[in-house]
């Protein structure tokens, strides 16, 4: 896929929406990946591979298929965009030993996906150490062009920052019905990526963790729908708990 002809802010035929971050063009895909066509970089965040096996070690049993399901989606976006570089933006594994529990067939598939392209593992709070059994190299953060890729967003202004960690989601009310979806959160200067992993939770973008990150009049949430992305202005968002509506609206004004 090389469809980048739509105007910035428009939706391409692929269902991705084109945006600009610190002057760099990006396509935000409905599956939760971001593609930067100038640099041929595909970014995915918070995969949380082996979350199921991590829980099982603590005798909390959930279906053990999360890594397979997440990797299937990774393979799909790589096939669609054919990037030269793949950046996994931290918390790629649910714990520091997660890469050691990856099944052999998963190792082989990641190795095949990483062939003929650069594969970069950004360190996260769940996985601070480089995966020794898989291809690619690791970094605390990475600067390319006007962009800086890191796992956890910095507090205050950070032009060009593309981060993850917070698992953003947004909630809206339309015609008396509530819709809550994971989302990209951005204001034109920086972007927080949605979690890509199959078993990951999410945090409403009106939560206090986001307070110091965005220029709120310019902030948008790009909600992930079925095969398309829906841009929603900050003024249309609502918090998850009704008792917080007043304080959040005052803070965003």
C-alpha atoms as a printed R data frame, in Angstrom:
    type eleno elety resid chain resno       x       y      z
1   ATOM     1    CA   UNK     A     1   0.000   0.000  0.000
2   ATOM     2    CA   UNK     A     2   1.320   3.413 -0.957
3   ATOM     3    CA   UNK     A     3  -1.942   5.381 -0.922
4   ATOM     4    CA   UNK     A     4  -0.941   8.818  0.355
5   ATOM     5    CA   UNK     A     5  -2.704  11.024 -2.176
6   ATOM     6    CA   UNK     A     6  -5.536  12.110  0.096
7   ATOM     7    CA   UNK     A     7  -5.319  15.540  1.711
8   ATOM     8    CA   UNK     A     8  -3.978  15.602  5.230
9   ATOM     9    CA   UNK     A     9  -6.892  14.953  7.541
10  ATOM    10    CA   UNK     A    10  -8.730  12.892  4.916
11  ATOM    11    CA   UNK     A    11  -9.499   9.196  4.837
12  ATOM    12    CA   UNK     A    12  -7.777   7.033  2.212
13  ATOM    13    CA   UNK     A    13  -9.402   4.155  0.361
14  ATOM    14    CA   UNK     A    14  -7.612   1.818  2.775
15  ATOM    15    CA   UNK     A    15  -9.567   3.162  5.763
16  ATOM    16    CA   UNK     A    16  -6.519   4.954  7.175
17  ATOM    17    CA   UNK     A    17  -6.669   8.662  7.931
18  ATOM    18    CA   UNK     A    18  -3.824  10.995  6.947
19  ATOM    19    CA   UNK     A    19  -2.472  13.413  9.546
20  ATOM    20    CA   UNK     A    20   0.635  15.511 10.139
21  ATOM    21    CA   UNK     A    21   2.841  15.252 13.239
22  ATOM    22    CA   UNK     A    22   5.440  18.018 13.639
23  ATOM    23    CA   UNK     A    23   5.397  18.518  9.880
24  ATOM    24    CA   UNK     A    24   5.724  14.800  9.084
25  ATOM    25    CA   UNK     A    25   2.975  13.003  7.172
26  ATOM    26    CA   UNK     A    26   1.461   9.876  8.706
27  ATOM    27    CA   UNK     A    27  -1.321   7.429  7.972
28  ATOM    28    CA   UNK     A    28  -3.220   6.249 11.051
29  ATOM    29    CA   UNK     A    29  -4.609   2.818 10.261
30  ATOM    30    CA   UNK     A    30  -7.915   1.495 11.631
31  ATOM    31    CA   UNK     A    31  -6.067  -1.490 13.121
32  ATOM    32    CA   UNK     A    32  -3.968   0.783 15.355
33  ATOM    33    CA   UNK     A    33  -0.707   1.092 13.394
34  ATOM    34    CA   UNK     A    34   0.814   4.319 12.063
35  ATOM    35    CA   UNK     A    35   2.751   4.561  8.788
36  ATOM    36    CA   UNK     A    36   5.135   7.415  7.964
37  ATOM    37    CA   UNK     A    37   5.491   7.271  4.164
38  ATOM    38    CA   UNK     A    38   8.438   9.667  3.821
39  ATOM    39    CA   UNK     A    39  10.590   7.353  5.928
40  ATOM    40    CA   UNK     A    40   8.697   4.100  5.130
41  ATOM    41    CA   UNK     A    41   8.307   3.507  8.869
42  ATOM    42    CA   UNK     A    42   5.508   1.419 10.362
43  ATOM    43    CA   UNK     A    43   4.900   1.944 14.097
44  ATOM    44    CA   UNK     A    44   2.983  -0.391 16.410
45  ATOM    45    CA   UNK     A    45   2.809   0.010 20.167
46  ATOM    46    CA   UNK     A    46   2.077  -2.045 23.268
47  ATOM    47    CA   UNK     A    47   1.856  -5.491 21.703
48  ATOM    48    CA   UNK     A    48   2.085  -7.176 25.119
49  ATOM    49    CA   UNK     A    49   3.097 -10.503 23.615
50  ATOM    50    CA   UNK     A    50   2.730 -13.422 26.033
51  ATOM    51    CA   UNK     A    51   0.337 -11.634 28.377
52  ATOM    52    CA   UNK     A    52  -1.660 -14.845 28.628
53  ATOM    53    CA   UNK     A    53   1.359 -16.907 29.703
54  ATOM    54    CA   UNK     A    54   2.406 -14.170 32.119
55  ATOM    55    CA   UNK     A    55  -0.975 -14.328 33.822
56  ATOM    56    CA   UNK     A    56  -0.844 -18.140 33.846
57  ATOM    57    CA   UNK     A    57   2.412 -18.030 35.817
58  ATOM    58    CA   UNK     A    58   0.422 -16.269 38.538
59  ATOM    59    CA   UNK     A    59  -2.414 -18.794 38.203
60  ATOM    60    CA   UNK     A    60  -4.700 -16.278 36.504
61  ATOM    61    CA   UNK     A    61  -5.805 -18.230 33.468
62  ATOM    62    CA   UNK     A    62  -6.987 -16.500 30.305
63  ATOM    63    CA   UNK     A    63  -7.104 -17.973 26.777
64  ATOM    64    CA   UNK     A    64  -3.468 -18.482 25.661
65  ATOM    65    CA   UNK     A    65  -3.947 -17.172 22.128
66  ATOM    66    CA   UNK     A    66  -3.105 -13.486 22.537
67  ATOM    67    CA   UNK     A    67   0.342 -13.657 20.925
68  ATOM    68    CA   UNK     A    68  -0.972 -15.533 17.889
69  ATOM    69    CA   UNK     A    69  -3.881 -13.123 17.465
70  ATOM    70    CA   UNK     A    70  -1.710 -10.025 17.856
71  ATOM    71    CA   UNK     A    71   0.966 -11.314 15.486
72  ATOM    72    CA   UNK     A    72  -1.656 -12.074 12.854
73  ATOM    73    CA   UNK     A    73  -2.653  -8.398 12.889
74  ATOM    74    CA   UNK     A    74   1.016  -7.337 12.793
75  ATOM    75    CA   UNK     A    75   1.523  -9.506  9.720
76  ATOM    76    CA   UNK     A    76  -1.516  -7.963  8.003
77  ATOM    77    CA   UNK     A    77  -0.371  -4.357  8.405
78  ATOM    78    CA   UNK     A    78   3.185  -5.226  7.336
79  ATOM    79    CA   UNK     A    79   1.854  -6.928  4.218
80  ATOM    80    CA   UNK     A    80  -0.346  -3.910  3.452
81  ATOM    81    CA   UNK     A    81   2.299  -1.194  3.900
82  ATOM    82    CA   UNK     A    82   5.558  -3.078  3.117
83  ATOM    83    CA   UNK     A    83   7.638  -0.796  5.377
84  ATOM    84    CA   UNK     A    84  11.424  -0.495  5.294
85  ATOM    85    CA   UNK     A    85  11.428  -0.054  9.079
86  ATOM    86    CA   UNK     A    86   9.175  -1.500 11.784
87  ATOM    87    CA   UNK     A    87   9.258   0.195 15.194
88  ATOM    88    CA   UNK     A    88   7.708  -1.671 18.112
89  ATOM    89    CA   UNK     A    89   7.108   1.180 20.528
90  ATOM    90    CA   UNK     A    90   7.674  -0.542 23.862
91  ATOM    91    CA   UNK     A    91   5.819  -3.079 25.997
92  ATOM    92    CA   UNK     A    92   6.139  -5.471 23.092
93  ATOM    93    CA   UNK     A    93   6.252  -8.227 25.744
94  ATOM    94    CA   UNK     A    94   4.129  -8.308 28.856
95  ATOM    95    CA   UNK     A    95   7.103  -8.973 31.138
96  ATOM    96    CA   UNK     A    96  10.894  -9.000 30.956
97  ATOM    97    CA   UNK     A    97  11.033 -12.759 30.254
98  ATOM    98    CA   UNK     A    98   8.185 -12.754 27.754
99  ATOM    99    CA   UNK     A    99  10.427 -13.068 24.695
100 ATOM   100    CA   UNK     A   100  11.867 -16.275 26.177
101 ATOM   101    CA   UNK     A   101   8.382 -17.853 26.265
102 ATOM   102    CA   UNK     A   102   7.575 -17.077 22.625
103 ATOM   103    CA   UNK     A   103   6.690 -20.360 20.856
104 ATOM   104    CA   UNK     A   104   9.068 -21.525 18.142
105 ATOM   105    CA   UNK     A   105   6.581 -20.915 15.326
106 ATOM   106    CA   UNK     A   106   6.099 -17.327 16.520
107 ATOM   107    CA   UNK     A   107   9.881 -16.768 16.576
108 ATOM   108    CA   UNK     A   108  10.119 -18.038 13.020
109 ATOM   109    CA   UNK     A   109   7.291 -15.799 11.829
110 ATOM   110    CA   UNK     A   110   8.770 -12.679 13.442
111 ATOM   111    CA   UNK     A   111  12.126 -13.564 11.876
112 ATOM   112    CA   UNK     A   112  10.457 -13.853  8.474
113 ATOM   113    CA   UNK     A   113   8.625 -10.537  8.919
114 ATOM   114    CA   UNK     A   114  11.890  -8.826  9.920
115 ATOM   115    CA   UNK     A   115  13.751 -10.065  6.838
116 ATOM   116    CA   UNK     A   116  14.826  -7.315  4.415
117 ATOM   117    CA   UNK     A   117  13.776  -4.520  6.789
118 ATOM   118    CA   UNK     A   118  15.021  -2.861  9.966
119 ATOM   119    CA   UNK     A   119  13.187  -4.019 13.087
120 ATOM   120    CA   UNK     A   120  13.511  -1.877 16.198
121 ATOM   121    CA   UNK     A   121  12.380  -2.771 19.714
122 ATOM   122    CA   UNK     A   122  11.887   0.368 21.853
123 ATOM   123    CA   UNK     A   123  12.266  -0.386 25.567
124 ATOM   124    CA   UNK     A   124   9.089  -0.219 27.644
125 ATOM   125    CA   UNK     A   125   8.272  -0.375 31.333
126 ATOM   126    CA   UNK     A   126   7.118  -4.002 30.945
127 ATOM   127    CA   UNK     A   127  10.091  -5.063 28.794
128 ATOM   128    CA   UNK     A   128  13.153  -2.943 29.659
129 ATOM   129    CA   UNK     A   129  15.644  -5.412 28.150
130 ATOM   130    CA   UNK     A   130  16.307  -6.308 24.530
131 ATOM   131    CA   UNK     A   131  14.769  -9.599 23.299
132 ATOM   132    CA   UNK     A   132  17.806 -11.845 22.834
133 ATOM   133    CA   UNK     A   133  16.009 -14.567 20.890
134 ATOM   134    CA   UNK     A   134  14.560 -12.379 18.129
135 ATOM   135    CA   UNK     A   135  15.948 -10.301 15.236
136 ATOM   136    CA   UNK     A   136  16.304  -6.535 15.290
137 ATOM   137    CA   UNK     A   137  17.950  -4.125 17.693
138 ATOM   138    CA   UNK     A   138  16.726  -2.204 20.704
139 ATOM   139    CA   UNK     A   139  16.820   1.440 21.784
140 ATOM   140    CA   UNK     A   140  15.519   3.600 24.608
141 ATOM   141    CA   UNK     A   141  14.231   6.049 22.007
142 ATOM   142    CA   UNK     A   142  14.872   6.853 18.368
143 ATOM   143    CA   UNK     A   143  14.944  10.174 16.478
144 ATOM   144    CA   UNK     A   144  14.196  10.181 12.746
145 ATOM   145    CA   UNK     A   145  13.512  13.414 10.845
146 ATOM   146    CA   UNK     A   146  11.275  15.619 12.997
147 ATOM   147    CA   UNK     A   147  10.063  12.611 14.983
148 ATOM   148    CA   UNK     A   148  11.129  11.044 18.280
149 ATOM   149    CA   UNK     A   149   9.870   7.555 19.042
150 ATOM   150    CA   UNK     A   150   9.733   6.570 22.728
151 ATOM   151    CA   UNK     A   151   7.509   4.388 24.859
152 ATOM   152    CA   UNK     A   152   6.342   6.720 27.613
153 ATOM   153    CA   UNK     A   153   5.331  10.301 26.722
154 ATOM   154    CA   UNK     A   154   7.204  13.143 28.344
155 ATOM   155    CA   UNK     A   155   5.232  15.605 30.460
156 ATOM   156    CA   UNK     A   156   4.963  19.042 28.891
157 ATOM   157    CA   UNK     A   157   5.687  19.967 25.291
158 ATOM   158    CA   UNK     A   158   7.486  17.372 23.179
159 ATOM   159    CA   UNK     A   159   7.289  18.299 19.471
160 ATOM   160    CA   UNK     A   160   7.503  15.302 17.175
161 ATOM   161    CA   UNK     A   161   7.017  12.751 19.942
162 ATOM   162    CA   UNK     A   162   5.317   9.477 18.989
163 ATOM   163    CA   UNK     A   163   4.699   7.407 22.106
164 ATOM   164    CA   UNK     A   164   2.535   4.676 23.565
165 ATOM   165    CA   UNK     A   165   2.220   3.423 27.159
166 ATOM   166    CA   UNK     A   166  -1.138   5.037 28.018
167 ATOM   167    CA   UNK     A   167  -3.386   2.840 25.821
168 ATOM   168    CA   UNK     A   168  -5.664   5.765 24.833
169 ATOM   169    CA   UNK     A   169  -9.395   5.377 24.303
170 ATOM   170    CA   UNK     A   170 -12.178   7.877 23.721
171 ATOM   171    CA   UNK     A   171 -15.881   7.948 24.526
172 ATOM   172    CA   UNK     A   172 -18.596   9.858 22.700
173 ATOM   173    CA   UNK     A   173 -22.374  10.048 22.948
174 ATOM   174    CA   UNK     A   174 -24.425  10.211 19.758
175 ATOM   175    CA   UNK     A   175 -28.241  10.243 19.702
176 ATOM   176    CA   UNK     A   176 -28.360   8.893 23.211
177 ATOM   177    CA   UNK     A   177 -25.979   6.043 22.481
178 ATOM   178    CA   UNK     A   178 -22.490   5.720 23.940
179 ATOM   179    CA   UNK     A   179 -19.520   4.581 21.874
180 ATOM   180    CA   UNK     A   180 -16.131   3.902 23.454
181 ATOM   181    CA   UNK     A   181 -13.192   2.880 21.271
182 ATOM   182    CA   UNK     A   182  -9.430   2.749 21.452
183 ATOM   183    CA   UNK     A   183  -7.877   5.648 19.592
184 ATOM   184    CA   UNK     A   184  -4.890   7.644 18.462
185 ATOM   185    CA   UNK     A   185  -4.573  10.880 20.467
186 ATOM   186    CA   UNK     A   186  -2.827  13.812 18.772
187 ATOM   187    CA   UNK     A   187  -2.689  17.576 18.444
188 ATOM   188    CA   UNK     A   188  -0.456  18.056 15.393
189 ATOM   189    CA   UNK     A   189   2.697  18.289 17.499
190 ATOM   190    CA   UNK     A   190   2.748  14.835 19.096
191 ATOM   191    CA   UNK     A   191   0.812  11.590 19.061
192 ATOM   192    CA   UNK     A   192   0.031   8.825 21.550
193 ATOM   193    CA   UNK     A   193  -0.507   5.466 19.873
194 ATOM   194    CA   UNK     A   194  -3.286   3.004 20.725
195 ATOM   195    CA   UNK     A   195  -2.321  -0.350 22.211
196 ATOM   196    CA   UNK     A   196  -2.040  -2.978 19.474
197 ATOM   197    CA   UNK     A   197  -2.120  -6.100 21.652
198 ATOM   198    CA   UNK     A   198  -5.143  -8.393 21.662
199 ATOM   199    CA   UNK     A   199  -5.598  -8.461 25.459
200 ATOM   200    CA   UNK     A   200  -4.748  -4.848 26.342
201 ATOM   201    CA   UNK     A   201  -6.974  -2.460 28.284
202 ATOM   202    CA   UNK     A   202  -7.368   1.263 27.665
203 ATOM   203    CA   UNK     A   203  -7.442   4.638 29.436
204 ATOM   204    CA   UNK     A   204  -9.836   7.440 28.516
205 ATOM   205    CA   UNK     A   205  -7.997  10.434 27.013
206 ATOM   206    CA   UNK     A   206  -9.858  12.719 29.439
207 ATOM   207    CA   UNK     A   207  -8.100  11.042 32.373
208 ATOM   208    CA   UNK     A   208  -5.578  13.108 34.307
209 ATOM   209    CA   UNK     A   209  -2.625  11.157 32.835
210 ATOM   210    CA   UNK     A   210  -3.097  13.115 29.594
211 ATOM   211    CA   UNK     A   211  -3.550  16.566 31.145
212 ATOM   212    CA   UNK     A   212  -0.094  17.970 30.370
213 ATOM   213    CA   UNK     A   213   0.435  16.319 27.002
214 ATOM   214    CA   UNK     A   214  -1.680  18.176 24.464
215 ATOM   215    CA   UNK     A   215  -2.680  21.583 23.207
216 ATOM   216    CA   UNK     A   216  -6.286  20.728 24.024
217 ATOM   217    CA   UNK     A   217  -8.083  23.082 21.585
218 ATOM   218    CA   UNK     A   218  -6.171  21.270 18.796
219 ATOM   219    CA   UNK     A   219  -6.409  17.779 20.254
220 ATOM   220    CA   UNK     A   220  -8.243  15.077 18.293
221 ATOM   221    CA   UNK     A   221  -9.023  11.463 19.037
222 ATOM   222    CA   UNK     A   222  -8.964   9.136 16.036
223 ATOM   223    CA   UNK     A   223 -11.335   6.346 17.038
224 ATOM   224    CA   UNK     A   224 -10.655   2.896 15.594
225 ATOM   225    CA   UNK     A   225 -13.710   1.519 13.880
226 ATOM   226    CA   UNK     A   226 -14.437  -1.415 11.616
227 ATOM   227    CA   UNK     A   227 -12.174  -0.781  8.623
228 ATOM   228    CA   UNK     A   228 -12.006   2.986  9.078
229 ATOM   229    CA   UNK     A   229 -10.899   5.709 11.485
230 ATOM   230    CA   UNK     A   230 -13.215   8.364 12.933
231 ATOM   231    CA   UNK     A   231 -11.693  11.758 13.893
232 ATOM   232    CA   UNK     A   232 -13.395  13.358 16.902
233 ATOM   233    CA   UNK     A   233 -12.610  16.806 18.337
234 ATOM   234    CA   UNK     A   234 -11.699  17.041 22.020
235 ATOM   235    CA   UNK     A   235 -14.805  19.137 22.686
236 ATOM   236    CA   UNK     A   236 -17.020  16.175 21.717
237 ATOM   237    CA   UNK     A   237 -15.384  13.669 24.078
238 ATOM   238    CA   UNK     A   238 -16.846  12.606 27.403
239 ATOM   239    CA   UNK     A   239 -15.176  10.879 30.374
240 ATOM   240    CA   UNK     A   240 -16.015   7.360 31.453
241 ATOM   241    CA   UNK     A   241 -17.557   8.394 34.774
242 ATOM   242    CA   UNK     A   242 -20.408  10.876 34.868
243 ATOM   243    CA   UNK     A   243 -19.236  12.398 38.152
244 ATOM   244    CA   UNK     A   244 -16.081  13.680 36.381
245 ATOM   245    CA   UNK     A   245 -17.840  15.460 33.535
246 ATOM   246    CA   UNK     A   246 -17.855  18.912 35.120
247 ATOM   247    CA   UNK     A   247 -14.239  18.974 36.250
248 ATOM   248    CA   UNK     A   248 -12.945  17.592 32.951
249 ATOM   249    CA   UNK     A   249 -14.874  20.070 30.852
250 ATOM   250    CA   UNK     A   250 -13.602  22.945 32.959
251 ATOM   251    CA   UNK     A   251 -10.037  21.680 32.629
252 ATOM   252    CA   UNK     A   252 -10.330  21.408 28.828
253 ATOM   253    CA   UNK     A   253 -11.919  24.845 28.348
